[in-house]
GROMACS .gro file of C-alpha atoms in nm:
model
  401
    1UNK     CA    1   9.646  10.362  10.233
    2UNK     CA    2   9.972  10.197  10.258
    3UNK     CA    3  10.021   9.971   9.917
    4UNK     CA    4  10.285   9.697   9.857
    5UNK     CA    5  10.437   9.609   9.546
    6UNK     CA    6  10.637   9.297   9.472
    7UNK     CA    7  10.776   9.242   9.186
    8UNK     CA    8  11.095   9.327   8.854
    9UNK     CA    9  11.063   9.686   8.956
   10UNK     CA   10  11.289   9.942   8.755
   11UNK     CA   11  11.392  10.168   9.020
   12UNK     CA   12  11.569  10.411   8.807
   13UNK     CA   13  11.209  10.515   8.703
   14UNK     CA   14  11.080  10.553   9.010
   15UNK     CA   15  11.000  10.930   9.069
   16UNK     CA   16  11.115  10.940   9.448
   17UNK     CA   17  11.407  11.090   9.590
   18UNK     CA   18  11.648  10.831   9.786
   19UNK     CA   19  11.896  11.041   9.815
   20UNK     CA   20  12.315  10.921   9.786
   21UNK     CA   21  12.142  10.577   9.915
   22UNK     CA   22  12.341  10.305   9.694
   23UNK     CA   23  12.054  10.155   9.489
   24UNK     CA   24  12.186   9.806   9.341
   25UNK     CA   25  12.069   9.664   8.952
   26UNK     CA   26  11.747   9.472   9.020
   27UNK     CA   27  11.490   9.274   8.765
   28UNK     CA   28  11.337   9.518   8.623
   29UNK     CA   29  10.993   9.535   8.427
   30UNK     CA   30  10.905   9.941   8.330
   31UNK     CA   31  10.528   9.885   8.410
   32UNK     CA   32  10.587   9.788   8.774
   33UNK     CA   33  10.757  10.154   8.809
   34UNK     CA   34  10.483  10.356   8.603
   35UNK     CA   35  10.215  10.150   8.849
   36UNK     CA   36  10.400  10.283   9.186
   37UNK     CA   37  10.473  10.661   8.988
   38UNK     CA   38  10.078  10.656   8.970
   39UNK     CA   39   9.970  10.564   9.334
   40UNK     CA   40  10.244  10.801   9.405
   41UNK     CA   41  10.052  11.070   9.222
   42UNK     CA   42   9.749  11.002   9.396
   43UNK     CA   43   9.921  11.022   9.758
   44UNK     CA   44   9.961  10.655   9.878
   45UNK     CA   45  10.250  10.520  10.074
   46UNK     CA   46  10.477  10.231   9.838
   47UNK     CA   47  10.642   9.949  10.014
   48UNK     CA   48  10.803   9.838   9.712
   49UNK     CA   49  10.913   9.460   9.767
   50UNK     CA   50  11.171   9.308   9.470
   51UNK     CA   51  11.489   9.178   9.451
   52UNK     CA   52  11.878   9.168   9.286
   53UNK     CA   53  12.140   8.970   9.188
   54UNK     CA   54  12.362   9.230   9.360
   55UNK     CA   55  12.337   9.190   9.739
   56UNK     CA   56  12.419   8.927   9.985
   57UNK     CA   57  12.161   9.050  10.253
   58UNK     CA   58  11.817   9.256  10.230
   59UNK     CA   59  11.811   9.613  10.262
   60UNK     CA   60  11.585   9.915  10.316
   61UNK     CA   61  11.578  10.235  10.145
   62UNK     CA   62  11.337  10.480  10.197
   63UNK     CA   63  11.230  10.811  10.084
   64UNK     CA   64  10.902  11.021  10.169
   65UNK     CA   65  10.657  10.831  10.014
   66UNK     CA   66  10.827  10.475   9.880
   67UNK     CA   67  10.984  10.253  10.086
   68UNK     CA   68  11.240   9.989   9.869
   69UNK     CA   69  11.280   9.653  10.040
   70UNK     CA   70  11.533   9.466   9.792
   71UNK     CA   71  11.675   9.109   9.869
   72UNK     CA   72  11.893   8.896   9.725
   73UNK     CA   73  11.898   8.630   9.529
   74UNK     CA   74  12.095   8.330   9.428
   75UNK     CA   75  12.192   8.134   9.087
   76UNK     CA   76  11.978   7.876   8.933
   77UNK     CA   77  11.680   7.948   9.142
   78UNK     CA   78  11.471   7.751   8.943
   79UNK     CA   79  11.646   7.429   9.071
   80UNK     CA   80  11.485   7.546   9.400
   81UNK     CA   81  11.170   7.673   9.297
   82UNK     CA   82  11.299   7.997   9.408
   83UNK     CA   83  11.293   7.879   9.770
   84UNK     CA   84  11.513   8.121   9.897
   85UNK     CA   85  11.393   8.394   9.716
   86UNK     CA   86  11.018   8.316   9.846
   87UNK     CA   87  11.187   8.326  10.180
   88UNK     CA   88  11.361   8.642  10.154
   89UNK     CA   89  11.052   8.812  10.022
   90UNK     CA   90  10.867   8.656  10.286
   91UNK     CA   91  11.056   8.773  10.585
   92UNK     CA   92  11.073   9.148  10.432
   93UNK     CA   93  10.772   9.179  10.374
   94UNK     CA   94  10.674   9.047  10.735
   95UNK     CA   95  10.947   9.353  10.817
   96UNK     CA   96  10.779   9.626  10.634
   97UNK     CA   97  10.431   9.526  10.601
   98UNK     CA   98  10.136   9.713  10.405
   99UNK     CA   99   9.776   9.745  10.448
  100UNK     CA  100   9.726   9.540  10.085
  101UNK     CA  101   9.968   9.407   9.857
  102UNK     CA  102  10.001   9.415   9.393
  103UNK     CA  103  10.213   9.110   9.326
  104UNK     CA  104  10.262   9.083   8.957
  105UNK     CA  105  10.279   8.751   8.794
  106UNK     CA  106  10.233   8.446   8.923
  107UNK     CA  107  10.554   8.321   9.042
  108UNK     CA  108  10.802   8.388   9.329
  109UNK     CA  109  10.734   8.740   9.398
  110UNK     CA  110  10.264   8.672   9.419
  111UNK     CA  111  10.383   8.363   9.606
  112UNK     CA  112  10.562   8.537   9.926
  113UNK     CA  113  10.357   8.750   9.974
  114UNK     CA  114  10.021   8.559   9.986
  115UNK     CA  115  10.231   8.394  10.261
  116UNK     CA  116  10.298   8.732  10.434
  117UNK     CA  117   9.956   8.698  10.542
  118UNK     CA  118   9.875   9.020  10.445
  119UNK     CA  119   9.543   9.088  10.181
  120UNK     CA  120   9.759   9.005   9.838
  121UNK     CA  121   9.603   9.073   9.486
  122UNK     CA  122   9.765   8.887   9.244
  123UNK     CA  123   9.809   9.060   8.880
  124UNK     CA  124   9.857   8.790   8.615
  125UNK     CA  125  10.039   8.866   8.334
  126UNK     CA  126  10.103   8.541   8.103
  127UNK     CA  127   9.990   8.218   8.046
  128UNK     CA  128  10.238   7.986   8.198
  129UNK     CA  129  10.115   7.657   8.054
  130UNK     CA  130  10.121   7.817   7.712
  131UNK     CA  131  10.491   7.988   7.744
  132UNK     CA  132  10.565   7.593   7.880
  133UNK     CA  133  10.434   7.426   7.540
  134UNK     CA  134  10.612   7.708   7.329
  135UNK     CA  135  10.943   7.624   7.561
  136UNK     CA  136  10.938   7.308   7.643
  137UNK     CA  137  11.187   7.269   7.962
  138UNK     CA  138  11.270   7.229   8.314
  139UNK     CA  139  11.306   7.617   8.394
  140UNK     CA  140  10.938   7.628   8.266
  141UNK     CA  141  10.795   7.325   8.425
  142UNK     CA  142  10.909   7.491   8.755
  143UNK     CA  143  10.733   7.829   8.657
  144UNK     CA  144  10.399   7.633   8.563
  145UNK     CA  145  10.396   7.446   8.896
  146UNK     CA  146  10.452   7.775   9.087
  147UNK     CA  147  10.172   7.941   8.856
  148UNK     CA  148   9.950   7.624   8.932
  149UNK     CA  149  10.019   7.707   9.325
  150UNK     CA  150   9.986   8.083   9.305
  151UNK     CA  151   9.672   8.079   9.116
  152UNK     CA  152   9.541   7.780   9.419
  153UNK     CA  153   9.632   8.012   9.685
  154UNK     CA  154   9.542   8.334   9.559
  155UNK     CA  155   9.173   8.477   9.667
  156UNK     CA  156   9.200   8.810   9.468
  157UNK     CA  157   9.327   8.815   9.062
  158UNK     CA  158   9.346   9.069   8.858
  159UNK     CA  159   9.436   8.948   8.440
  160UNK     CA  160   9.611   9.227   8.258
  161UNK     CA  161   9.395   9.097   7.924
  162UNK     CA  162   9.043   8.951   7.782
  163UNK     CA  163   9.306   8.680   7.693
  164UNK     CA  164   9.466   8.625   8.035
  165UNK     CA  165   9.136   8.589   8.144
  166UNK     CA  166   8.975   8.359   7.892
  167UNK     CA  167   9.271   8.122   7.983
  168UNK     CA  168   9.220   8.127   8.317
  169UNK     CA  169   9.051   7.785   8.487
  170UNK     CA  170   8.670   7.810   8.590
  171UNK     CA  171   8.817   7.795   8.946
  172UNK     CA  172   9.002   8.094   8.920
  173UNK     CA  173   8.771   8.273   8.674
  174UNK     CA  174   8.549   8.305   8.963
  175UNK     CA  175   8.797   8.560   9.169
  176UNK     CA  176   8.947   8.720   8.903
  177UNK     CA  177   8.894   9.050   8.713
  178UNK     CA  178   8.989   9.198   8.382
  179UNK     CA  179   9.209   9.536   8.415
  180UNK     CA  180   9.433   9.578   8.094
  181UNK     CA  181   9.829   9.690   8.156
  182UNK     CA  182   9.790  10.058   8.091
  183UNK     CA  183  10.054  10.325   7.937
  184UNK     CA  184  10.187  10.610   8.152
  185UNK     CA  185  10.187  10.988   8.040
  186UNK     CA  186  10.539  11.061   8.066
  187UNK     CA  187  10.601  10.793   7.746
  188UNK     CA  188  10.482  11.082   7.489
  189UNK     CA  189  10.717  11.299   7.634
  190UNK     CA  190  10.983  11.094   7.586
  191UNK     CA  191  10.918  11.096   7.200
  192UNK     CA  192  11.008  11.430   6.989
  193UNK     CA  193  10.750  11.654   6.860
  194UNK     CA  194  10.757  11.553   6.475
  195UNK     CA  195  10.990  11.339   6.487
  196UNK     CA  196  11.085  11.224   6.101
  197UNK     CA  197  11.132  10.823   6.056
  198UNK     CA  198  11.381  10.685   5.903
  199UNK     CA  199  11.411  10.400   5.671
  200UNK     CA  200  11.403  10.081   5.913
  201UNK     CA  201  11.163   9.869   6.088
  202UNK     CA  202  11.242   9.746   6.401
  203UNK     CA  203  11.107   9.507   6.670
  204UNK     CA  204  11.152   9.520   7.066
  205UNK     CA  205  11.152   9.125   7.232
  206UNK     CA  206  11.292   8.980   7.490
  207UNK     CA  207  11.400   8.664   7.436
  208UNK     CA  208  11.455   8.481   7.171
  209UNK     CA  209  11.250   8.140   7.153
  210UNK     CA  210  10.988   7.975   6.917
  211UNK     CA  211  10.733   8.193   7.136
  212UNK     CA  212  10.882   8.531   7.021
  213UNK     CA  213  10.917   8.466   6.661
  214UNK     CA  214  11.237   8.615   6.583
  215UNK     CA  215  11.354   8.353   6.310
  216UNK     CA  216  11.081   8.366   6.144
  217UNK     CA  217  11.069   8.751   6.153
  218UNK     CA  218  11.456   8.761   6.001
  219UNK     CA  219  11.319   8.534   5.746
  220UNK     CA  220  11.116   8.761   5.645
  221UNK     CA  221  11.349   9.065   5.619
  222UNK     CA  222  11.548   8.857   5.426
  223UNK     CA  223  11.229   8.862   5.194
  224UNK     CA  224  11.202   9.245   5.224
  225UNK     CA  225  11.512   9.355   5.152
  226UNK     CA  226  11.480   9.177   4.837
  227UNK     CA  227  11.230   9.452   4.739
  228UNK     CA  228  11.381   9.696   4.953
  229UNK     CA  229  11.779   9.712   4.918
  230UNK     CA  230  11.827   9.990   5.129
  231UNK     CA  231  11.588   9.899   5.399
  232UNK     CA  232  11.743   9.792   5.763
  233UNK     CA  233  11.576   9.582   6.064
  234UNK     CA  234  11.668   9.671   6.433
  235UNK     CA  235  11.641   9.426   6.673
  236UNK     CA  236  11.607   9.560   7.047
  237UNK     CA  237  11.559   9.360   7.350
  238UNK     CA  238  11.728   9.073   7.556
  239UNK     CA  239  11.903   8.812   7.324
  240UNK     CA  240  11.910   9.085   7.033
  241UNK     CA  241  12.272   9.225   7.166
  242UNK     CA  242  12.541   9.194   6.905
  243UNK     CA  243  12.702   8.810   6.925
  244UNK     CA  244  12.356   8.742   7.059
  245UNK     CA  245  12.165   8.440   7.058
  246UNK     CA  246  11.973   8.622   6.739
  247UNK     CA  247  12.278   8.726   6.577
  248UNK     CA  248  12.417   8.421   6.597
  249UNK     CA  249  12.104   8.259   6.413
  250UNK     CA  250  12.147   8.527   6.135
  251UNK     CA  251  12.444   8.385   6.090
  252UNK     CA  252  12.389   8.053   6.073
  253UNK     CA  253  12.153   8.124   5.809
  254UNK     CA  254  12.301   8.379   5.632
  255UNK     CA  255  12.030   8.640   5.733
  256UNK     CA  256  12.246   8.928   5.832
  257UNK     CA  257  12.232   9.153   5.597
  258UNK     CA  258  12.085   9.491   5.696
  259UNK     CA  259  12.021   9.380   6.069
  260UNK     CA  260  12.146   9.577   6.351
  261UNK     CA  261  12.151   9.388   6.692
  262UNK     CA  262  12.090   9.652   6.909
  263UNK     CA  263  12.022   9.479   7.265
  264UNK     CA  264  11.845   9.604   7.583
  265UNK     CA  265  11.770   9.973   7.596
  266UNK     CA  266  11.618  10.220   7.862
  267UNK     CA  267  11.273  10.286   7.821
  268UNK     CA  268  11.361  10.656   7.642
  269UNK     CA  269  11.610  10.501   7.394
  270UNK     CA  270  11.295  10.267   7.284
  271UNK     CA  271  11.012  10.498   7.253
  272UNK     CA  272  11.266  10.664   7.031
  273UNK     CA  273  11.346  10.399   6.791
  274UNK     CA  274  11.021  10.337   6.765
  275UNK     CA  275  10.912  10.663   6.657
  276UNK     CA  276  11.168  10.663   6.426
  277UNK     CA  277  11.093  10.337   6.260
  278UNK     CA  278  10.830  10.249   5.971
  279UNK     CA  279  10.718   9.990   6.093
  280UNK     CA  280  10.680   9.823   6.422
  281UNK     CA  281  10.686   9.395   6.346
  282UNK     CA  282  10.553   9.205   6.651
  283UNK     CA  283  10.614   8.850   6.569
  284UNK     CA  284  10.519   8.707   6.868
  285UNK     CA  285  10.311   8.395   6.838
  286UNK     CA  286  10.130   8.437   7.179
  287UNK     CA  287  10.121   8.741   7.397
  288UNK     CA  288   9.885   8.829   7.712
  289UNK     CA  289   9.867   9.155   7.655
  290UNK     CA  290  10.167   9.367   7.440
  291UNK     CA  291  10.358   9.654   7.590
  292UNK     CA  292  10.585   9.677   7.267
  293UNK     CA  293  10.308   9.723   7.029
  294UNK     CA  294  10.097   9.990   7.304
  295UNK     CA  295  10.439  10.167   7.282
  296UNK     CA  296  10.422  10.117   6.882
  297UNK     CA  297  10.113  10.296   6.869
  298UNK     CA  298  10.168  10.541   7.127
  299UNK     CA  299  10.479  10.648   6.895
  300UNK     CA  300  10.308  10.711   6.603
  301UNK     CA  301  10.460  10.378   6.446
  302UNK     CA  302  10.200  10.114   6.251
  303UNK     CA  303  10.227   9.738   6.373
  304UNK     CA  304  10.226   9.442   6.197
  305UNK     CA  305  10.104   9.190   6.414
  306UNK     CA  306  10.012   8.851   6.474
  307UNK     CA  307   9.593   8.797   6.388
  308UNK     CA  308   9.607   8.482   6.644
  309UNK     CA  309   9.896   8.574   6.889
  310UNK     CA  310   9.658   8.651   7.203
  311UNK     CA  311   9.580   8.953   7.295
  312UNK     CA  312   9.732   9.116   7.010
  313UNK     CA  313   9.440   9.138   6.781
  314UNK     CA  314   9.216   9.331   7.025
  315UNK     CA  315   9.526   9.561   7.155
  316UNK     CA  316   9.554   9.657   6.751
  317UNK     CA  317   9.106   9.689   6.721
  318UNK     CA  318   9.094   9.364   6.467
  319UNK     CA  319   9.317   9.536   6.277
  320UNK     CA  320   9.155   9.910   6.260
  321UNK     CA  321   9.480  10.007   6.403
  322UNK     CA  322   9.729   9.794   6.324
  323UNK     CA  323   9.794   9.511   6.018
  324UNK     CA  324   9.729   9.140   6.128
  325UNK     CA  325   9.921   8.877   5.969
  326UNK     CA  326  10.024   8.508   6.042
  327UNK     CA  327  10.310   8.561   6.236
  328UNK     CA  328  10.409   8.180   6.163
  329UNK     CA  329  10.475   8.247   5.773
  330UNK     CA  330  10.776   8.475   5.688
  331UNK     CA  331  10.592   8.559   5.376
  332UNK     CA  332  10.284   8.634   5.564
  333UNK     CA  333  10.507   8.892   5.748
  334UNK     CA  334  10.677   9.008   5.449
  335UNK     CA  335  10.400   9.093   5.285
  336UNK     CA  336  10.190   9.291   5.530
  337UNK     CA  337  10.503   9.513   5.596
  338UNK     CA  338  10.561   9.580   5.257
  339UNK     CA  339  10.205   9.709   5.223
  340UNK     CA  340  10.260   9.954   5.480
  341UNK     CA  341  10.597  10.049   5.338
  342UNK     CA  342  10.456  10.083   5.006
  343UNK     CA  343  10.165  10.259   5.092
  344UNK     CA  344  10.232  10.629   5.310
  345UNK     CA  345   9.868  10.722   5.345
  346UNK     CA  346   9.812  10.382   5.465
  347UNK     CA  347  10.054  10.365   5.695
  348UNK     CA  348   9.972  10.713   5.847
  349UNK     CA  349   9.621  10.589   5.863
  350UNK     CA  350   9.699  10.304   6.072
  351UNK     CA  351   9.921  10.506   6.329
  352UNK     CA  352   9.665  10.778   6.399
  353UNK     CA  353   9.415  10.522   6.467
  354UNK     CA  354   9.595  10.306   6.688
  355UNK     CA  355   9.714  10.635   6.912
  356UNK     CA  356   9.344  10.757   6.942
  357UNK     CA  357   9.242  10.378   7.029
  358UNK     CA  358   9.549  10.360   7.283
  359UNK     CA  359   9.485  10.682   7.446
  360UNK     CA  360   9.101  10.625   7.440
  361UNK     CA  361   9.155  10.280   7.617
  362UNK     CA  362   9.466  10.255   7.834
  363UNK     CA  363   9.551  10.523   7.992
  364UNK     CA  364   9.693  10.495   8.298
  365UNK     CA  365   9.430  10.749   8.529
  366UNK     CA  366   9.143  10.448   8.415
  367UNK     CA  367   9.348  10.175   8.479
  368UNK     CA  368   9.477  10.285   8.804
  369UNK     CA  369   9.185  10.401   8.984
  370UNK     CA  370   9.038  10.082   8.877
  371UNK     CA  371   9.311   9.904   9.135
  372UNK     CA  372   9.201  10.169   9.381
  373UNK     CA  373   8.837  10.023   9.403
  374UNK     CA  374   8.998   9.709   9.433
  375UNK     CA  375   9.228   9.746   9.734
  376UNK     CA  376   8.953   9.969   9.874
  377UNK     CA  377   8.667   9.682   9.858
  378UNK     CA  378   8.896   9.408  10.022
  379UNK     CA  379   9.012   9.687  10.314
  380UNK     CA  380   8.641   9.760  10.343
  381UNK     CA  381   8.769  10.127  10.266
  382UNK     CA  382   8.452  10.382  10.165
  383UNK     CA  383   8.116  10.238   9.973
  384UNK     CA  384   8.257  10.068   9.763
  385UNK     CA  385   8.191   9.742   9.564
  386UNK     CA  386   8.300   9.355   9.583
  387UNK     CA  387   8.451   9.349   9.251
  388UNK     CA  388   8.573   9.042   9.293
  389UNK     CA  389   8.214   8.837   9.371
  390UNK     CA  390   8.004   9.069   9.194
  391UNK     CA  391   7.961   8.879   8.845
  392UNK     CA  392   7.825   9.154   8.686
  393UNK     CA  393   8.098   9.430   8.782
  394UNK     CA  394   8.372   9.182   8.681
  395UNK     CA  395   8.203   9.170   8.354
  396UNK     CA  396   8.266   9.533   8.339
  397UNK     CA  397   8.599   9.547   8.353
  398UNK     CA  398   8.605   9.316   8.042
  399UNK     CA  399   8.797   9.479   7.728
  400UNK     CA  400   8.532   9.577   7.460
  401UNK     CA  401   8.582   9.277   7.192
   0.00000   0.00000   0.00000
């Protein structure tokens, strides 16, 4: 089976050989990569279909098993409703077609290649009239509208969460199915054996808006360190770069002290802060699924976590492995890191159980082969299931609340 891909792919994670082939900076997302590693594994064909900032025409890169098909894009695409990015897509995918194609999310990249013709399952990662309410402008109105017209078009979804799915309209309910994102093997290998912590916390977002809760969560180290002199908070992610947008709000209100704006970071660099943090503190307000806090508890770090921000509570087991708080108090926070903090038993607790209840529920050889049946059932591919019109088998694929 040949299987497309389209979508922020992160191709320096890609394990395929493309020789001295120039390979330009594209938007990258690391569970796109781990997704194509794993059909990889299992001995599929990847026409990988994404794009970068970086070229001025599309180009094709190949290797034995993963073909890359990168276009370009321009500025301010959102002014076009990433019109010529659809197009590009489009056309290359038209090029260097596959027998069924992943899009992830709902936008530009799920869009182009329903059009392609070709079978397209659509992977839906967010809630795009939520993320529009919590940021409340035109670059979001335009990524609603193109959710409203993926989500029309599409005749096969897939929601990465319970959440997702519960959000989902009764129209689209009706061809969708749960699978949850999923973690891949080679992140445990990326942290240390024993590897000691050190006396921060630390959170990972990108972005920082109402949605992601980063004032609120320096409001609340500003609380901690009160208790806790010698205690720091690293920030990692887009907008948390020194003179960052973060930063700059620290300053503003005097928050600084013991912060470290850290920025973006490779995937290895994060799974090792995390492991060597105390605490992981997700103050996210609304998430569809969570990768941070799956990497949290994958690293042997406790999360404190929002007890209404989406899928959050059921990614930490209702709080058998992870604390919930109210991610909209800073006090709220505060207080549910401290007890972690002051508490070592507690906190060691908490991390075992969330790595047994990560490994026992997302690993990536479930999650994976549950895609297989997928693409298998709409290429009539082996005796295999309808998953998407069989009620009872979409049920199934439910997460366990």
């Amino acid at each position: 089976m040949v299987i497309g891909v389209s979508g922020p792919v992160d191709i320096d994670l890609l394990e395929c050989d493309f020789g001295n082939a120039p390979i330009p900076s594209t938007n990258a997302f690391p569970l796109v990569s781990h997704f194509i590693n794993g059909l990889i594994k299992r001995g599929h064909h990847v026409v990988v279909y994404t794009n970068s900032g970086e070229l001025t025409e599309p180009t094709v890169i190949r290797s034995k098993q993963v073909t890359l098909c990168i276009c370009p894009t321009k500025p301010q695409p959102g002014r076009r409703f990433f019109k010529f990015e659809r197009e590009q897509l489009e056309a290359i995918i038209r090029q260097n077609p596959s027998d069924v194609i992943y899009a992830y999310w709902t936008y530009e990249y799920a869009w182009a290649a329903i059009e392609s013709g070709i079978p397209t399952v659509v992977s839906v990662h967010d809630n795009a009239f939520k993320i529009l309410l919590n940021q409340p402008d035109m670059f979001r109105l335009v990524r609603y509208l193109m959710n409203v017209v993926v989500l029309h078009k599409a005749q096969w979804l897939v929601a990465n969460s319970a959440y997702t799915f519960r959000n989902l309209s009764a129209s689209s309910k009706k061809k969708a199915v749960v699978i949850n994102n999923f973690f891949s093997p080679h992140l445990g290998q990326l942290i240390p054996e024993g590897t000691p912590k050190e006396n921060y916390i630390t959170s990972v977002v990108n972005g920082f808006t109402k949605r992601k809760g980063i004032p609120k969560a320096l409001h609340a180290f500003a609380r901690l360190r009160e208790k806790f002199p010698e205690l720091e908070y690293h920030l990692l992610g887009v907008d948390m770069e020194p003179g960052g947008a973060a930063q700059q709000y620290a300053q503003q209100h005097n928050l600084q002290e013991g912060v470290r704006f850290l920025g973006p970071a490779s995937q290895a660099e994060l799974m090792q802060h995390m492991a060597k943090a105390k605490v992981l503190l997700h103050p996210s307000v609304e998430e569809s699924f969570g990768m941070a806090v799956l990497e949290s508890m994958l690293a042997h770090t406790p999360v404190v976590g929002g007890k209404r921000s989406g899928f959050v509570p059921y990614l930490l087991n209702h709080g058998d492995a992870g604390v919930l708080c109210d991610v909209t108090s800073a006090a709220a926070m505060a207080t549910a890191v401290e007890k972690l903090l002051l508490d070592r038993e507690l906190s060691g607790q908490v991390a075992k159980k969330a790595n047994a209840f990560a490994k026992a529920n997302f690993s990536e050889e479930v999650v994976i082969n549950k895609h297989l049946d997928i693409f298998k059932s709409i290429l009539n591919i082996g005796n295999t299931y309808p998953p998407m019109l069989a009620k009872e088998k979409a049920e199934g694929y439910l997460f366990n609340t």
